[in-house]
Amino acid sequence: MTEALQLLKKYWNHDNFRGLQSEIIESVLAQKDTFAQLPTGGGKSICYQIPALAQEGLTLVISPLVSLIKDQIENLQQKGIKAIGITGGISSDEVSNLLDNCQYGNYKLLYLSPERLQSDWILDRLKNLPIHLIAVDEAHCISQWGNDFRPAYLKITNLKEHFPKTPILALTASATPRVKLDILRILKIEDAAIFEKSFDRDNIAYMVFDVEDKLYRMVQILQKNPQPSIVYVRNRKSCIEISRQLQQSGISATYYHGGLSSSEKNKNMTLWTSEKTQVIVATNAFGMGIDKGNVKTVIHIQLPDSMESYYQEAGRCGRNGQKAFAVLLNSPSDYRHAEGQFLAVLPDKAFLTKVYKKLNSYFKIGYGEGINESFIFNLNEFCAQYELPVLKTYNSIQFLDRQGIVTHSQEFSEKITVQFLIPSKEVLRYMSLNPHQEETIVTILRTYPGIYEVPATLNLSLIGKKAQTTQVQISGILEQLQKKEIISYRAVGNDSTIIFNEVREDERTINRVSKFLVIQNDLKTKQLESVLNYVSTKDVCKSKLILAYFGEEKKENCGICSYCIALKKQPAKEISVTKQIISALEQNPLDSRSLEKITQQPSNQVIFALQELLEYNVVEILPNNQYRLKN
Ligand SMILES: [Zn+2]
């Protein structure tokens, strides 16, 4: 282990391993199959990167996310560690070259997306490489009961047969007991050494509040705890909106979502990490690689889609071990909307087939064609062209991505914001001089009547339709208007890319994966139920509820969650109301109004106490509605 420590010092400049890291590394270096469950931020990757450096030969890392692979390779290269990645969208020739490099170039880590293992020739080439460790990252993706099931992971089920002597390290941040068993079974590592950190975070106070005015409550909480905080929202629009509302309420805030350019992301991140703003309002795109120990509060103002993601996001507070708050603000209507919001947007087979076919015709891909072709993609335009609902279409494309049929990079969110800067009279004059632009300009002015006062976000496809022109032409006109200082114009690029990983086979393609669609929809329904259960269960410690979800039993109540706090406050009051009522009724029977006057307690509490006394047969109610003590 001294060598491992030296490597840690040399490349990461840390003096000690954290948590279970050293035990896991020891197990791997002893050539044992190993299962490791470490929470996000627990330093999972160190567990295979150190053994990769400590041993001769190559470590194969299977990882599901291209962005994650890219990130890691960049990090390793910055440290001077030789690492290479083979993901989707790379031609066979390139893959072959990369594998040659691995063989002769003294590389230490080879990252591979699971789809790549379905090609026999790649597998054969891998068998000829000096692979000494196989790390399966995000191993929960292998289980259909996992939060993020990716059928491509099923392609790695026979790794053990192909590499019988190579130890396998399965890593995950959150696996329920069922998922854990699945991982061990599917990877055929039932005898693996198991390392898991408890899900218990006893310094986090989990709070669920039913509130009508979320902003008001949020501001209250953030003012009371003026330390670094994260507010999670569900979409990009709320990201910007909530951040603005917080600023207006005197709380410094910035925002982060997947559609920002990388310079904007960096800028906003730095504002928050350097504590120039207290709050970062973010979508779930925010999280990877955040290592900020002193986050005091994580607030969710919308229901999360699963307990797994809630646990991970909430867990970003209190990493330094000090008391922290994970708050979920819920309004009564959230329950009612939850099904519509989450379940109504899940595609069925017919819809998925439709989207897949339209996607192919959109890019003019013929039957039997399309493999390895990549395209710039704008989801909103696509949906507008075929009149498809955006969220459901998005979910369909995500599903195709999970299945490995396409690879969809997630950076979409074009925003063109325009405001007119000169008086309308001047605009009319400009139009008369430039008649070919008139139709477009008039359409914009009609569609966005307030555009002289405040910037409007333009819907280019809508304007294009109304003015019977193309988006390119609109952009051209806008640029000219900006040059002449007639408008202020701001465009944030948003185009995502789609790579087709398979040839187009319409029904055959979809039939092959449709059973997974059923499973996935079923899982999503169950996950939503678990979230609703967490929110609506009022009589159990929140910390206990979370641990129970992950299969752990907690004996004692946590003492700091919203349930435990309420429990501490309540009984004293109730006992005293009840006692007051009993002592009053000892004199003579009374009705509830008189009891309110005597006890000076709010009527709902008096009535509640009376109901309990009735239930326990301590009092009885007389025909004149007075209460009398029973003997
Ligand atoms: Zn509790």
PDB file of C-alpha atoms in Angstrom, residues 29 207 222 246 263 268 287 306 322 342 506:
ATOM      1  CA  LEU A  29      -4.441  -5.299  -6.043  1.00  0.00           C
ATOM      2  CA  MET A 207     -36.707  18.387   5.483  1.00  0.00           C
ATOM      3  CA  LEU A 222     -31.446  30.968   2.620  1.00  0.00           C
ATOM      4  CA  LEU A 246     -33.793  35.180  -5.622  1.00  0.00           C
ATOM      5  CA  SER A 263     -17.521  29.660 -20.926  1.00  0.00           C
ATOM      6  CA  ASN A 268     -21.223  30.905 -13.252  1.00  0.00           C
ATOM      7  CA  GLY A 287     -23.258  17.853 -10.110  1.00  0.00           C
ATOM      8  CA  SER A 306     -36.344   9.173  -8.309  1.00  0.00           C
ATOM      9  CA  GLN A 322     -21.031  19.857   9.523  1.00  0.00           C
ATOM     10  CA  PHE A 342     -43.666  12.426 -15.237  1.00  0.00           C
ATOM     11  CA  ASP A 506     -37.680   0.936 -38.596  1.00  0.00           C
TER      12      ASP A 506
END
